[in-house]
């Protein structure tokens, strides 16, 4: 059999059985091909039809010492080659799952974060009359005593029930004196609400604004947006009772707290909720963590304040203060 006949038969068998080429007629001629061209074509086709992972595994086995267990270095098993390859390209490095986005700022968040609501702390002195004790000395008289204390005789006589100006040595008198600091009071001004995200950056205020999802539309923003990292603590703005926790439509995970005097606050788009309905909380209680659940363009807290069922501007509420007055024990006044 001639060399051309051998190559013709082999090439015809390969072409008819290969998935890379369409079938050719039996009258296919190879006389125009040189022998080295046909050989290169056959080798290339064989390499294309071979499994690349089997070739790689074979090269690894040849390279490794014979004493090594080849199973320890097997990269792809014949039954898992396609599945492993598919998984490799299906899992993107930069794909972030929603659960992975919840980055807790601290694994050991305290139950409360102490934020002082005190705006001012002052002591106010009030003028009035204080009574000084005096013992009558030799050569004393009511006029002399009155002048020394800056008062008048009539007041001394009235306060001591004297009907005459006569005094006895060693007699004890109560002398009423007008002073500027007869009594003192401590006045403390405190905020009714504290900022629920300490260090949060205001990104949207209460009132009409451009819709963040449609720049051609203006909408009414019902709260105050405070941008912060996912997992930042959300604090109860004031003392109260938790009346709602859970998913709330576009608000996402949210918490609602009822306060005294008809106030109510809402904390929306949280990544996690850390309180339960019915729980009594104090100002500064960590009730949730900042997130971007619900309809949100980024990680932030949406904060709302109600007064007797009506929405009010949260910034106005954050500026509200209440005054606490405490009477102090009578101050020691010089000379009294």
XYZ file of C-alpha atoms in Angstrom:
336
model
C 0.000 0.000 0.000
C 1.359 3.405 -0.957
C 2.082 6.239 1.510
C -0.685 8.368 0.004
C -3.196 5.545 0.523
C -2.239 5.210 4.228
C -2.576 8.939 4.906
C -5.800 9.084 2.935
C -7.421 6.340 5.003
C -6.262 7.818 8.344
C -7.358 11.319 7.480
C -10.736 10.101 6.240
C -11.277 8.163 9.501
C -10.340 11.182 11.640
C -12.537 13.615 9.717
C -15.564 11.317 9.819
C -15.247 10.716 13.603
C -14.100 14.166 14.775
C -16.555 16.653 16.285
C -14.533 19.550 14.933
C -15.065 18.875 11.205
C -18.046 18.230 8.975
C -18.041 14.938 7.044
C -16.314 14.932 3.679
C -17.114 12.758 0.609
C -15.299 9.462 0.133
C -13.647 10.876 -2.978
C -11.534 13.278 -0.800
C -8.091 13.568 -2.403
C -4.819 14.015 -0.524
C -2.460 13.950 -3.445
C -2.068 17.724 -3.251
C -0.862 17.630 0.376
C 2.721 17.191 1.337
C 3.446 14.515 3.896
C 4.679 16.923 6.641
C 1.528 19.117 6.250
C -0.765 16.135 6.722
C 1.234 15.006 9.752
C 0.948 18.506 11.361
C -2.812 18.534 10.713
C -3.267 15.145 12.370
C -1.228 16.093 15.451
C -3.060 19.408 15.885
C -6.464 17.765 15.595
C -5.466 15.090 18.080
C -4.403 17.750 20.568
C -7.678 19.632 20.115
C -9.748 16.542 20.766
C -7.682 15.558 23.851
C -8.837 16.554 27.330
C -6.571 19.401 28.548
C -7.007 18.428 32.207
C -5.927 14.847 31.558
C -2.823 16.149 29.785
C -2.044 18.462 32.719
C -2.542 15.629 35.214
C -0.270 13.358 33.183
C 2.480 15.988 33.131
C 2.159 16.451 36.904
C 2.431 12.703 37.495
C 5.530 12.501 35.290
C 7.156 15.423 37.097
C 6.440 14.191 40.659
C 8.680 11.530 42.247
C 7.337 8.025 41.867
C 7.235 7.541 45.642
C 4.725 10.309 46.041
C 1.079 9.428 46.195
C -0.305 10.812 42.918
C -3.750 11.154 44.458
C -2.432 13.920 46.677
C -1.746 16.107 43.665
C -4.773 15.239 41.541
C -6.279 18.525 40.340
C -9.287 17.281 38.402
C -10.995 13.926 38.495
C -12.453 12.754 35.236
C -15.988 12.835 36.632
C -15.695 16.356 38.057
C -13.724 18.208 35.393
C -16.653 20.009 33.788
C -18.355 20.763 37.128
C -15.199 22.176 38.727
C -14.498 24.351 35.726
C -18.037 25.652 35.679
C -17.924 26.481 39.404
C -14.574 28.210 38.968
C -15.912 30.701 36.445
C -19.379 31.010 37.984
C -18.086 32.396 41.304
C -16.805 35.920 40.732
C -14.244 37.313 43.158
C -16.079 40.635 43.487
C -19.541 39.188 43.942
C -20.855 40.312 47.348
C -23.817 38.562 48.884
C -26.339 40.615 50.854
C -25.434 38.801 54.059
C -21.731 39.570 53.572
C -22.541 43.281 53.423
C -23.544 43.276 57.111
C -20.242 44.213 58.678
C -20.726 44.561 62.430
C -18.648 47.496 63.658
C -17.758 45.621 66.835
C -18.458 42.081 67.935
C -18.638 43.349 71.531
C -21.036 46.267 71.182
C -22.154 47.517 74.602
C -25.833 47.454 75.461
C -25.742 51.181 76.162
C -23.533 53.973 74.843
C -23.351 56.907 77.220
C -24.159 60.137 75.378
C -24.669 63.136 77.647
C -27.846 65.080 76.830
C -26.783 67.990 79.072
C -26.685 71.325 77.274
C -25.949 73.536 80.283
C -25.461 73.189 84.030
C -25.550 76.418 86.031
C -26.059 77.533 89.626
C -28.325 80.556 90.099
C -28.215 82.651 93.271
C -31.382 84.389 94.393
C -31.543 87.468 96.603
C -33.491 87.422 99.857
C -33.325 87.809 103.611
C -31.119 85.691 105.779
C -30.995 85.804 109.559
C -27.770 86.343 111.405
C -27.261 85.491 115.035
C -25.790 88.188 117.286
C -25.024 88.403 121.013
C -25.308 91.828 122.631
C -21.973 93.177 123.854
C -21.107 95.936 126.328
C -21.997 99.438 125.012
C -24.180 97.945 122.224
C -27.478 99.506 121.250
C -29.992 98.774 118.506
C -28.814 101.611 116.256
C -25.188 100.460 116.403
C -26.164 96.859 115.683
C -28.443 97.880 112.799
C -25.686 99.938 111.147
C -23.142 97.123 111.401
C -25.455 94.732 109.570
C -26.784 97.200 107.040
C -30.351 97.008 108.263
C -32.651 99.181 110.383
C -33.836 99.151 113.984
C -37.478 98.534 113.126
C -36.671 95.249 111.397
C -34.583 94.034 114.326
C -37.292 94.937 116.849
C -40.038 93.340 114.741
C -38.101 90.125 114.139
C -37.264 89.765 117.865
C -40.593 91.065 119.249
C -38.997 93.952 121.175
C -41.257 96.690 122.516
C -38.392 98.987 123.570
C -34.811 99.778 122.622
C -33.437 98.446 125.907
C -30.914 95.598 125.558
C -29.109 93.383 128.046
C -25.493 92.242 127.782
C -25.429 88.635 126.555
C -28.887 88.907 124.989
C -29.220 86.911 121.739
C -30.742 88.673 118.758
C -31.835 87.498 115.305
C -30.793 90.146 112.800
C -32.542 89.969 109.377
C -30.166 90.896 106.537
C -30.944 91.383 102.836
C -28.374 89.514 100.652
C -27.975 88.731 96.958
C -27.403 85.014 97.384
C -29.952 84.152 100.031
C -30.715 80.884 98.173
C -29.203 78.926 95.285
C -30.635 76.642 92.631
C -28.996 74.344 90.107
C -30.565 74.600 86.651
C -29.776 71.830 84.183
C -30.886 71.970 80.543
C -31.051 68.607 78.780
C -31.869 67.574 75.242
C -35.068 65.592 74.895
C -33.528 63.598 72.015
C -29.937 62.722 71.166
C -28.589 61.999 67.680
C -29.285 58.278 67.104
C -26.097 57.732 65.076
C -23.168 59.445 66.735
C -20.869 60.894 64.085
C -23.412 60.230 61.337
C -23.293 62.559 58.331
C -26.552 64.243 57.294
C -27.199 63.347 53.659
C -30.863 64.319 53.335
C -33.060 66.577 55.454
C -36.767 66.699 56.246
C -39.003 68.224 53.564
C -39.264 68.306 49.782
C -36.307 66.982 47.837
C -35.314 65.445 44.510
C -36.261 61.782 44.355
C -32.962 59.827 44.680
C -34.367 57.207 42.288
C -35.755 59.680 39.732
C -34.021 63.035 39.425
C -36.943 64.466 37.466
C -39.355 63.934 40.341
C -39.643 65.840 43.634
C -40.886 64.012 46.714
C -41.482 64.813 50.385
C -38.802 63.340 52.618
C -40.346 62.375 55.945
C -37.209 62.095 58.027
C -33.522 62.780 58.490
C -30.922 60.573 56.766
C -27.668 59.914 58.638
C -24.989 58.157 56.586
C -22.667 55.757 58.425
C -20.869 52.472 57.886
C -22.906 49.279 57.865
C -22.897 47.924 61.399
C -22.606 51.282 63.180
C -24.702 51.354 66.374
C -28.148 52.953 66.290
C -29.113 54.472 69.655
C -32.499 55.114 71.180
C -32.867 58.886 70.958
C -34.720 59.037 74.292
C -36.266 56.885 77.016
C -39.261 54.887 75.882
C -40.841 51.557 75.010
C -40.265 49.533 71.833
C -43.610 49.171 70.032
C -42.480 47.732 66.673
C -39.564 45.741 65.263
C -39.246 43.983 61.920
C -39.475 44.399 58.181
C -41.556 47.387 57.091
C -41.753 47.625 53.294
C -39.385 50.195 51.805
C -38.190 51.066 55.319
C -36.530 47.651 55.534
C -35.646 46.470 59.021
C -36.992 49.137 61.354
C -37.631 49.909 65.029
C -40.334 52.180 66.491
C -40.132 53.560 70.039
C -42.893 55.342 71.962
C -41.745 58.163 74.279
C -43.436 60.371 76.863
C -45.416 63.501 75.965
C -46.751 61.941 72.754
C -43.397 61.553 70.981
C -42.544 58.564 68.792
C -39.337 57.815 66.856
C -38.668 55.498 63.896
C -35.294 53.988 62.904
C -35.265 52.511 59.365
C -33.011 50.602 56.892
C -31.226 48.763 59.745
C -29.044 45.742 59.039
C -29.839 44.121 62.393
C -32.376 44.727 65.167
C -31.201 44.243 68.751
C -34.386 44.873 70.794
C -37.822 43.308 71.101
C -41.349 44.687 71.215
C -42.362 45.590 74.756
C -38.811 46.261 75.908
C -38.248 49.420 77.958
C -35.183 51.329 76.780
C -33.198 54.248 78.086
C -31.566 56.998 76.069
C -28.412 55.590 74.474
C -29.606 51.981 74.254
C -28.191 50.239 71.155
C -31.423 49.198 69.434
C -30.104 48.302 65.964
C -27.210 48.522 63.511
C -26.977 50.787 60.467
C -27.724 49.065 57.164
C -29.288 49.527 53.736
C -32.283 47.208 53.849
C -35.483 48.213 52.081
C -35.425 51.020 49.526
C -32.066 52.677 50.098
C -29.299 53.996 47.861
C -26.592 53.401 50.463
C -25.872 52.583 54.086
C -27.650 55.073 56.345
C -30.252 55.489 59.070
C -33.588 57.056 58.191
C -34.782 58.783 61.392
C -38.364 60.015 61.886
C -40.038 61.817 64.797
C -43.769 62.046 65.488
C -45.596 64.257 68.013
C -49.141 63.175 68.805
C -49.309 61.235 65.535
C -47.984 64.038 63.308
C -44.579 64.062 61.637
C -42.245 66.809 62.788
C -38.819 67.874 61.600
C -36.281 65.600 63.347
C -33.739 68.424 63.524
C -36.262 70.550 65.421
C -36.837 67.657 67.805
C -33.085 67.256 68.317
C -32.928 70.909 69.407
C -35.677 70.568 72.015
C -34.581 70.897 75.650
C -36.187 70.557 79.042
C -35.168 72.339 82.258
C -34.574 70.731 85.640
C -34.332 73.014 88.704
C -32.936 71.745 92.011
C -32.857 73.837 95.172
C -29.450 73.691 96.836
C -28.823 73.880 100.590
C -28.473 77.473 101.798
C -25.082 78.785 100.874
C -22.669 79.981 103.497
C -22.618 83.744 103.102
C -19.613 85.624 104.374
C -20.308 87.061 107.804
C -23.514 85.095 108.316
